[in-house]
């Protein structure tokens, strides 16, 4: 079984809760779809943990923004990115660790293809930046453009929007409350948004991740101490308070 994690956003409490559940489930492989960092208070600890447990992480828009100039982020998001970048360059931390972080960011692939699976952070046609959100279920041209990039794949796992659910090729959007038994890989190809570990935005503040056993995708929600993460964010002047507030609301 494979576990997919994404959009951890420097949230150690959420990541540790999810990793405990992954261990409990007896998962063999952990694959990360990007945005390990950004927004949250502990980029170094989070990145270190992902390096240890994940087979790889794809490049998210926050890693991309951290490595390059984050021109496409709004001013508040950019302030958080600039702070994150500084954290990965701290002079009072071992230089080798700083180098290891930057090397890891630089090595992140844009996409991963393996059997029936295609993995990207954003969308198949724009792997780092394009969002797929529930209203796109009505946008046939956009979905057709995405499915045209599938190649051999049957399922495309994405993150980025922080809203979990399934977009079958035949149309529509299935939120995870309509998928209590998960989503069975069938004739219909599908885009699967695995949700966000560290900043869920579907109204449910619990950390979200997904597993895949080769046939069925299951979604998992895990309680974590979001008040502790929020307190850490509020204690850092460069991180806007709304980044703390939203954790408790799941938006
Ligand atoms: Zn994200």
PDB file of C-alpha atoms and ligand atoms in Angstrom:
ATOM      1  CA  UNK A   1       0.000   0.000   0.000  1.00  0.00           C
ATOM      2  CA  UNK A   2       1.077   3.536  -0.792  1.00  0.00           C
ATOM      3  CA  UNK A   3       0.282   6.615   1.279  1.00  0.00           C
ATOM      4  CA  UNK A   4       0.136  10.005  -0.441  1.00  0.00           C
ATOM      5  CA  UNK A   5       0.742  13.135   1.583  1.00  0.00           C
ATOM      6  CA  UNK A   6       0.695  16.716   0.303  1.00  0.00           C
ATOM      7  CA  UNK A   7       0.567  20.356   1.352  1.00  0.00           C
ATOM      8  CA  UNK A   8       2.095  19.848   4.772  1.00  0.00           C
ATOM      9  CA  UNK A   9       3.041  23.520   4.910  1.00  0.00           C
ATOM     10  CA  UNK A  10       5.569  23.409   7.750  1.00  0.00           C
ATOM     11  CA  UNK A  11       3.002  21.967  10.152  1.00  0.00           C
ATOM     12  CA  UNK A  12       4.834  19.474  12.373  1.00  0.00           C
ATOM     13  CA  UNK A  13       1.848  18.566  14.552  1.00  0.00           C
ATOM     14  CA  UNK A  14      -0.274  17.595  11.542  1.00  0.00           C
ATOM     15  CA  UNK A  15       2.582  15.709   9.872  1.00  0.00           C
ATOM     16  CA  UNK A  16       3.403  13.670  12.979  1.00  0.00           C
ATOM     17  CA  UNK A  17      -0.265  12.757  13.492  1.00  0.00           C
ATOM     18  CA  UNK A  18      -0.513  11.604   9.878  1.00  0.00           C
ATOM     19  CA  UNK A  19       2.758   9.638  10.040  1.00  0.00           C
ATOM     20  CA  UNK A  20       1.545   7.855  13.181  1.00  0.00           C
ATOM     21  CA  UNK A  21      -1.632   6.818  11.362  1.00  0.00           C
ATOM     22  CA  UNK A  22       0.385   5.734   8.303  1.00  0.00           C
ATOM     23  CA  UNK A  23       2.532   3.536  10.534  1.00  0.00           C
ATOM     24  CA  UNK A  24      -0.585   2.148  12.214  1.00  0.00           C
ATOM     25  CA  UNK A  25      -1.988   1.223   8.778  1.00  0.00           C
ATOM     26  CA  UNK A  26       1.199  -0.660   7.903  1.00  0.00           C
ATOM     27  CA  UNK A  27       1.866   1.377   4.762  1.00  0.00           C
ATOM     28  CA  UNK A  28       5.091   0.483   2.901  1.00  0.00           C
ATOM     29  CA  UNK A  29       5.624   3.589   0.798  1.00  0.00           C
ATOM     30  CA  UNK A  30       5.069   7.283   1.484  1.00  0.00           C
ATOM     31  CA  UNK A  31       5.016   9.615  -1.525  1.00  0.00           C
ATOM     32  CA  UNK A  32       4.756  13.382  -1.133  1.00  0.00           C
ATOM     33  CA  UNK A  33       3.085  15.623  -3.713  1.00  0.00           C
ATOM     34  CA  UNK A  34       4.774  18.871  -2.696  1.00  0.00           C
ATOM     35  CA  UNK A  35       4.288  22.043  -0.634  1.00  0.00           C
ATOM     36  CA  UNK A  36       6.176  20.567   2.296  1.00  0.00           C
ATOM     37  CA  UNK A  37       6.965  24.137   3.331  1.00  0.00           C
ATOM     38  CA  UNK A  38       5.349  27.593   3.250  1.00  0.00           C
ATOM     39  CA  UNK A  39       2.686  29.179   5.519  1.00  0.00           C
ATOM     40  CA  UNK A  40       3.565  27.248   8.691  1.00  0.00           C
ATOM     41  CA  UNK A  41       6.031  27.739  11.553  1.00  0.00           C
ATOM     42  CA  UNK A  42       8.490  24.821  11.217  1.00  0.00           C
ATOM     43  CA  UNK A  43       9.897  24.455   7.711  1.00  0.00           C
ATOM     44  CA  UNK A  44      13.198  22.880   8.820  1.00  0.00           C
ATOM     45  CA  UNK A  45      11.652  20.198  11.025  1.00  0.00           C
ATOM     46  CA  UNK A  46       8.986  19.385   8.455  1.00  0.00           C
ATOM     47  CA  UNK A  47      11.403  19.163   5.560  1.00  0.00           C
ATOM     48  CA  UNK A  48      13.751  16.987   7.604  1.00  0.00           C
ATOM     49  CA  UNK A  49      10.933  14.590   8.439  1.00  0.00           C
ATOM     50  CA  UNK A  50       9.779  14.321   4.819  1.00  0.00           C
ATOM     51  CA  UNK A  51      13.353  13.638   3.710  1.00  0.00           C
ATOM     52  CA  UNK A  52      13.434  10.769   6.244  1.00  0.00           C
ATOM     53  CA  UNK A  53      10.069   9.138   5.559  1.00  0.00           C
ATOM     54  CA  UNK A  54       9.085   9.859   1.952  1.00  0.00           C
ATOM     55  CA  UNK A  55      10.475   8.074  -1.081  1.00  0.00           C
ATOM     56  CA  UNK A  56      10.455  11.474  -2.797  1.00  0.00           C
ATOM     57  CA  UNK A  57       8.570  14.741  -2.840  1.00  0.00           C
ATOM     58  CA  UNK A  58       7.357  16.447  -5.976  1.00  0.00           C
ATOM     59  CA  UNK A  59       7.929  20.172  -6.381  1.00  0.00           C
ATOM     60  CA  UNK A  60       5.032  22.324  -5.156  1.00  0.00           C
ATOM     61  CA  UNK A  61       4.459  25.981  -5.906  1.00  0.00           C
ATOM     62  CA  UNK A  62       5.821  26.887  -2.460  1.00  0.00           C
ATOM     63  CA  UNK A  63       9.102  25.057  -3.069  1.00  0.00           C
ATOM     64  CA  UNK A  64       9.242  26.726  -6.465  1.00  0.00           C
ATOM     65  CA  UNK A  65       8.517  30.135  -4.902  1.00  0.00           C
ATOM     66  CA  UNK A  66      11.181  29.527  -2.273  1.00  0.00           C
ATOM     67  CA  UNK A  67      13.838  28.706  -4.866  1.00  0.00           C
ATOM     68  CA  UNK A  68      12.876  31.419  -7.322  1.00  0.00           C
ATOM     69  CA  UNK A  69      11.300  34.847  -6.916  1.00  0.00           C
ATOM     70  CA  UNK A  70       7.738  34.347  -5.685  1.00  0.00           C
ATOM     71  CA  UNK A  71       6.266  36.922  -8.053  1.00  0.00           C
ATOM     72  CA  UNK A  72       2.916  35.179  -8.473  1.00  0.00           C
ATOM     73  CA  UNK A  73       2.117  35.097  -4.753  1.00  0.00           C
ATOM     74  CA  UNK A  74       0.076  37.805  -3.041  1.00  0.00           C
ATOM     75  CA  UNK A  75       2.062  40.059  -0.636  1.00  0.00           C
ATOM     76  CA  UNK A  76       1.062  38.154   2.530  1.00  0.00           C
ATOM     77  CA  UNK A  77       1.865  34.767   1.025  1.00  0.00           C
ATOM     78  CA  UNK A  78       5.140  36.169  -0.244  1.00  0.00           C
ATOM     79  CA  UNK A  79       6.044  37.418   3.242  1.00  0.00           C
ATOM     80  CA  UNK A  80       5.618  33.843   4.483  1.00  0.00           C
ATOM     81  CA  UNK A  81       7.733  32.517   1.598  1.00  0.00           C
ATOM     82  CA  UNK A  82      10.499  35.026   2.273  1.00  0.00           C
ATOM     83  CA  UNK A  83      10.505  34.062   5.952  1.00  0.00           C
ATOM     84  CA  UNK A  84      10.604  30.363   5.007  1.00  0.00           C
ATOM     85  CA  UNK A  85      13.553  30.951   2.677  1.00  0.00           C
ATOM     86  CA  UNK A  86      15.431  32.703   5.500  1.00  0.00           C
ATOM     87  CA  UNK A  87      14.718  29.778   7.819  1.00  0.00           C
ATOM     88  CA  UNK A  88      16.446  27.399   5.402  1.00  0.00           C
ATOM     89  CA  UNK A  89      19.516  29.652   5.389  1.00  0.00           C
ATOM     90  CA  UNK A  90      19.912  30.161   9.155  1.00  0.00           C
ATOM     91  CA  UNK A  91      23.561  30.785  10.004  1.00  0.00           C
ATOM     92  CA  UNK A  92      23.279  29.335  13.505  1.00  0.00           C
ATOM     93  CA  UNK A  93      22.291  25.950  12.044  1.00  0.00           C
ATOM     94  CA  UNK A  94      24.739  23.447  10.506  1.00  0.00           C
ATOM     95  CA  UNK A  95      25.714  24.536   6.992  1.00  0.00           C
ATOM     96  CA  UNK A  96      25.538  20.931   5.771  1.00  0.00           C
ATOM     97  CA  UNK A  97      21.912  20.787   6.845  1.00  0.00           C
ATOM     98  CA  UNK A  98      21.121  24.023   5.019  1.00  0.00           C
ATOM     99  CA  UNK A  99      22.812  22.601   1.905  1.00  0.00           C
ATOM    100  CA  UNK A 100      20.916  19.335   2.280  1.00  0.00           C
ATOM    101  CA  UNK A 101      17.609  21.228   2.359  1.00  0.00           C
ATOM    102  CA  UNK A 102      18.421  23.250  -0.750  1.00  0.00           C
ATOM    103  CA  UNK A 103      19.709  20.195  -2.596  1.00  0.00           C
ATOM    104  CA  UNK A 104      16.501  18.382  -1.721  1.00  0.00           C
ATOM    105  CA  UNK A 105      14.362  21.268  -3.015  1.00  0.00           C
ATOM    106  CA  UNK A 106      16.430  21.418  -6.211  1.00  0.00           C
ATOM    107  CA  UNK A 107      16.043  17.670  -6.781  1.00  0.00           C
ATOM    108  CA  UNK A 108      12.248  17.632  -6.574  1.00  0.00           C
ATOM    109  CA  UNK A 109      10.673  16.354  -9.810  1.00  0.00           C
ATOM    110  CA  UNK A 110       7.661  18.085 -11.394  1.00  0.00           C
ATOM    111  CA  UNK A 111       5.809  14.826 -11.940  1.00  0.00           C
ATOM    112  CA  UNK A 112       6.081  11.089 -11.338  1.00  0.00           C
ATOM    113  CA  UNK A 113       4.677   8.318 -13.540  1.00  0.00           C
ATOM    114  CA  UNK A 114       4.422   4.732 -12.359  1.00  0.00           C
ATOM    115  CA  UNK A 115       2.034   2.089 -13.747  1.00  0.00           C
ATOM    116  CA  UNK A 116      -1.540   3.358 -13.471  1.00  0.00           C
ATOM    117  CA  UNK A 117      -0.444   6.377 -11.459  1.00  0.00           C
ATOM    118  CA  UNK A 118       0.476   9.897 -12.481  1.00  0.00           C
ATOM    119  CA  UNK A 119       1.482  12.198  -9.620  1.00  0.00           C
ATOM    120  CA  UNK A 120       1.652  16.001  -9.808  1.00  0.00           C
ATOM    121  CA  UNK A 121       1.270  18.820  -7.317  1.00  0.00           C
ATOM    122  CA  UNK A 122      -1.186  20.988  -9.283  1.00  0.00           C
ATOM    123  CA  UNK A 123      -2.655  19.582 -12.494  1.00  0.00           C
ATOM    124  CA  UNK A 124      -1.490  17.215 -15.249  1.00  0.00           C
ATOM    125  CA  UNK A 125      -1.152  20.053 -17.760  1.00  0.00           C
ATOM    126  CA  UNK A 126       0.524  22.532 -15.385  1.00  0.00           C
ATOM    127  CA  UNK A 127       2.152  20.387 -12.685  1.00  0.00           C
ATOM    128  CA  UNK A 128       3.229  23.117 -10.286  1.00  0.00           C
ATOM    129  CA  UNK A 129       0.695  25.937 -10.481  1.00  0.00           C
ATOM    130  CA  UNK A 130      -2.727  25.057 -11.877  1.00  0.00           C
ATOM    131  CA  UNK A 131      -5.508  24.391  -9.362  1.00  0.00           C
ATOM    132  CA  UNK A 132      -8.228  21.806  -9.829  1.00  0.00           C
ATOM    133  CA  UNK A 133     -11.230  22.772  -7.692  1.00  0.00           C
ATOM    134  CA  UNK A 134     -14.811  21.444  -7.449  1.00  0.00           C
ATOM    135  CA  UNK A 135     -16.282  23.988  -9.861  1.00  0.00           C
ATOM    136  CA  UNK A 136     -13.886  22.685 -12.546  1.00  0.00           C
ATOM    137  CA  UNK A 137     -16.151  19.629 -12.749  1.00  0.00           C
ATOM    138  CA  UNK A 138     -18.260  21.884 -15.060  1.00  0.00           C
ATOM    139  CA  UNK A 139     -15.263  22.963 -17.143  1.00  0.00           C
ATOM    140  CA  UNK A 140     -15.101  20.241 -19.780  1.00  0.00           C
ATOM    141  CA  UNK A 141     -12.336  21.912 -21.773  1.00  0.00           C
ATOM    142  CA  UNK A 142     -10.082  22.154 -18.710  1.00  0.00           C
ATOM    143  CA  UNK A 143     -10.715  18.557 -17.692  1.00  0.00           C
ATOM    144  CA  UNK A 144     -10.191  17.305 -21.262  1.00  0.00           C
ATOM    145  CA  UNK A 145      -6.885  19.176 -21.315  1.00  0.00           C
ATOM    146  CA  UNK A 146      -5.879  17.464 -18.082  1.00  0.00           C
ATOM    147  CA  UNK A 147      -6.947  13.962 -19.118  1.00  0.00           C
ATOM    148  CA  UNK A 148      -5.083  14.415 -22.431  1.00  0.00           C
ATOM    149  CA  UNK A 149      -1.856  14.373 -20.372  1.00  0.00           C
ATOM    150  CA  UNK A 150      -2.579  11.029 -18.672  1.00  0.00           C
ATOM    151  CA  UNK A 151      -0.643   8.817 -21.099  1.00  0.00           C
ATOM    152  CA  UNK A 152      -0.660   5.295 -19.633  1.00  0.00           C
ATOM    153  CA  UNK A 153      -2.043   6.486 -16.317  1.00  0.00           C
ATOM    154  CA  UNK A 154      -5.556   5.728 -15.028  1.00  0.00           C
ATOM    155  CA  UNK A 155      -5.432   7.837 -11.873  1.00  0.00           C
ATOM    156  CA  UNK A 156      -3.775  11.196 -11.425  1.00  0.00           C
ATOM    157  CA  UNK A 157      -3.076  12.091  -7.799  1.00  0.00           C
ATOM    158  CA  UNK A 158      -2.878  15.823  -7.095  1.00  0.00           C
ATOM    159  CA  UNK A 159      -2.739  18.220  -4.135  1.00  0.00           C
ATOM    160  CA  UNK A 160      -2.462  22.043  -4.251  1.00  0.00           C
ATOM    161  CA  UNK A 161      -6.134  23.094  -3.778  1.00  0.00           C
ATOM    162  CA  UNK A 162      -6.299  21.530  -0.276  1.00  0.00           C
ATOM    163  CA  UNK A 163      -9.826  20.259  -1.145  1.00  0.00           C
ATOM    164  CA  UNK A 164      -9.899  16.447  -1.299  1.00  0.00           C
ATOM    165  CA  UNK A 165     -12.151  14.507  -3.661  1.00  0.00           C
ATOM    166  CA  UNK A 166     -12.377  12.680  -6.983  1.00  0.00           C
ATOM    167  CA  UNK A 167     -13.009  14.017 -10.504  1.00  0.00           C
ATOM    168  CA  UNK A 168     -14.002  11.067 -12.720  1.00  0.00           C
ATOM    169  CA  UNK A 169     -13.429  11.553 -16.454  1.00  0.00           C
ATOM    170  CA  UNK A 170     -17.143  10.974 -17.123  1.00  0.00           C
ATOM    171  CA  UNK A 171     -17.861  14.172 -15.182  1.00  0.00           C
ATOM    172  CA  UNK A 172     -18.728  15.543 -11.778  1.00  0.00           C
ATOM    173  CA  UNK A 173     -16.880  15.931  -8.493  1.00  0.00           C
ATOM    174  CA  UNK A 174     -17.146  13.510  -5.587  1.00  0.00           C
ATOM    175  CA  UNK A 175     -16.339  15.049  -2.187  1.00  0.00           C
ATOM    176  CA  UNK A 176     -14.921  12.551   0.277  1.00  0.00           C
ATOM    177  CA  UNK A 177     -18.098  12.487   2.396  1.00  0.00           C
ATOM    178  CA  UNK A 178     -19.668  10.727  -0.628  1.00  0.00           C
ATOM    179  CA  UNK A 179     -16.816   8.208  -0.703  1.00  0.00           C
ATOM    180  CA  UNK A 180     -17.004   6.378   2.649  1.00  0.00           C
ATOM    181  CA  UNK A 181     -15.584   3.245   0.976  1.00  0.00           C
ATOM    182  CA  UNK A 182     -13.102   5.198  -1.056  1.00  0.00           C
ATOM    183  CA  UNK A 183     -12.875   5.253  -4.846  1.00  0.00           C
ATOM    184  CA  UNK A 184     -12.462   2.039  -6.809  1.00  0.00           C
ATOM    185  CA  UNK A 185     -10.227   2.162  -9.864  1.00  0.00           C
ATOM    186  CA  UNK A 186     -12.586   1.243 -12.723  1.00  0.00           C
ATOM    187  CA  UNK A 187     -12.879   1.857 -16.471  1.00  0.00           C
ATOM    188  CA  UNK A 188     -13.280   5.566 -15.836  1.00  0.00           C
ATOM    189  CA  UNK A 189     -10.034   7.436 -15.419  1.00  0.00           C
ATOM    190  CA  UNK A 190     -10.003   9.998 -12.620  1.00  0.00           C
ATOM    191  CA  UNK A 191      -8.163  12.879 -11.003  1.00  0.00           C
ATOM    192  CA  UNK A 192      -7.831  12.312  -7.257  1.00  0.00           C
ATOM    193  CA  UNK A 193      -7.158  15.267  -4.985  1.00  0.00           C
ATOM    194  CA  UNK A 194      -5.648  13.809  -1.824  1.00  0.00           C
ATOM    195  CA  UNK A 195      -6.256  16.898   0.325  1.00  0.00           C
ATOM    196  CA  UNK A 196      -3.832  18.682   2.632  1.00  0.00           C
ATOM    197  CA  UNK A 197      -1.976  17.431   5.689  1.00  0.00           C
ATOM    198  CA  UNK A 198      -1.195  20.795   7.218  1.00  0.00           C
ATOM    199  CA  UNK A 199      -3.839  23.279   6.049  1.00  0.00           C
ATOM    200  CA  UNK A 200      -7.150  21.609   5.041  1.00  0.00           C
ATOM    201  CA  UNK A 201      -9.635  23.931   3.292  1.00  0.00           C
ATOM    202  CA  UNK A 202     -12.769  21.796   2.977  1.00  0.00           C
ATOM    203  CA  UNK A 203     -14.279  22.916   6.275  1.00  0.00           C
ATOM    204  CA  UNK A 204     -12.822  19.977   8.195  1.00  0.00           C
ATOM    205  CA  UNK A 205      -9.748  20.997  10.220  1.00  0.00           C
ATOM    206  CA  UNK A 206      -8.456  17.436  10.537  1.00  0.00           C
ATOM    207  CA  UNK A 207      -5.285  16.530   8.601  1.00  0.00           C
ATOM    208  CA  UNK A 208      -6.035  14.695   5.353  1.00  0.00           C
ATOM    209  CA  UNK A 209      -4.133  12.076   3.344  1.00  0.00           C
ATOM    210  CA  UNK A 210      -4.910   9.177   1.003  1.00  0.00           C
ATOM    211  CA  UNK A 211      -3.836   5.574   0.511  1.00  0.00           C
ATOM    212  CA  UNK A 212      -3.905   3.383  -2.613  1.00  0.00           C
ATOM    213  CA  UNK A 213      -3.606  -0.414  -2.649  1.00  0.00           C
ATOM    214  CA  UNK A 214      -3.550  -0.742  -6.451  1.00  0.00           C
ATOM    215  CA  UNK A 215      -7.344  -0.959  -6.682  1.00  0.00           C
ATOM    216  CA  UNK A 216      -8.939   1.390  -4.211  1.00  0.00           C
ATOM    217  CA  UNK A 217      -8.150   4.922  -3.057  1.00  0.00           C
ATOM    218  CA  UNK A 218      -9.090   5.677   0.525  1.00  0.00           C
ATOM    219  CA  UNK A 219      -9.141   9.040   2.245  1.00  0.00           C
ATOM    220  CA  UNK A 220      -8.093   9.419   5.867  1.00  0.00           C
ATOM    221  CA  UNK A 221      -8.717  12.221   8.365  1.00  0.00           C
ATOM    222  CA  UNK A 222      -6.620  12.592  11.497  1.00  0.00           C
ATOM    223  CA  UNK A 223      -7.157  14.878  14.489  1.00  0.00           C
ATOM    224  CA  UNK A 224      -4.131  16.883  15.514  1.00  0.00           C
ATOM    225  CA  UNK A 225      -3.318  19.725  17.890  1.00  0.00           C
ATOM    226  CA  UNK A 226      -3.967  22.638  15.503  1.00  0.00           C
ATOM    227  CA  UNK A 227      -4.102  25.058  18.454  1.00  0.00           C
ATOM    228  CA  UNK A 228      -0.432  24.280  19.126  1.00  0.00           C
ATOM    229  CA  UNK A 229       0.509  24.974  15.484  1.00  0.00           C
ATOM    230  CA  UNK A 230      -1.573  28.173  15.512  1.00  0.00           C
ATOM    231  CA  UNK A 231       0.212  29.391  18.659  1.00  0.00           C
ATOM    232  CA  UNK A 232       3.592  28.857  16.973  1.00  0.00           C
ATOM    233  CA  UNK A 233       2.442  30.843  13.924  1.00  0.00           C
ATOM    234  CA  UNK A 234       1.203  33.736  16.100  1.00  0.00           C
ATOM    235  CA  UNK A 235       4.572  33.841  17.857  1.00  0.00           C
ATOM    236  CA  UNK A 236       6.346  34.517  14.553  1.00  0.00           C
ATOM    237  CA  UNK A 237       5.938  38.127  13.514  1.00  0.00           C
ATOM    238  CA  UNK A 238       6.600  37.524   9.823  1.00  0.00           C
ATOM    239  CA  UNK A 239       3.730  35.040   9.543  1.00  0.00           C
ATOM    240  CA  UNK A 240       0.288  36.703   9.287  1.00  0.00           C
ATOM    241  CA  UNK A 241      -2.237  35.716  11.972  1.00  0.00           C
ATOM    242  CA  UNK A 242      -4.841  34.559   9.449  1.00  0.00           C
ATOM    243  CA  UNK A 243      -2.557  31.593   8.734  1.00  0.00           C
ATOM    244  CA  UNK A 244      -3.127  30.569  12.361  1.00  0.00           C
ATOM    245  CA  UNK A 245      -6.865  31.314  12.390  1.00  0.00           C
ATOM    246  CA  UNK A 246      -7.638  29.186   9.335  1.00  0.00           C
ATOM    247  CA  UNK A 247      -6.198  25.980  10.832  1.00  0.00           C
ATOM    248  CA  UNK A 248      -9.001  25.726  13.380  1.00  0.00           C
ATOM    249  CA  UNK A 249     -11.643  26.389  10.727  1.00  0.00           C
ATOM    250  CA  UNK A 250     -10.255  24.146   8.018  1.00  0.00           C
ATOM    251  CA  UNK A 251     -10.341  26.887   5.395  1.00  0.00           C
TER     252      UNK A 251
HETATM  253 ZN1  LIG B   1      -0.426  24.078  -0.719  1.00  0.00          ZN
END
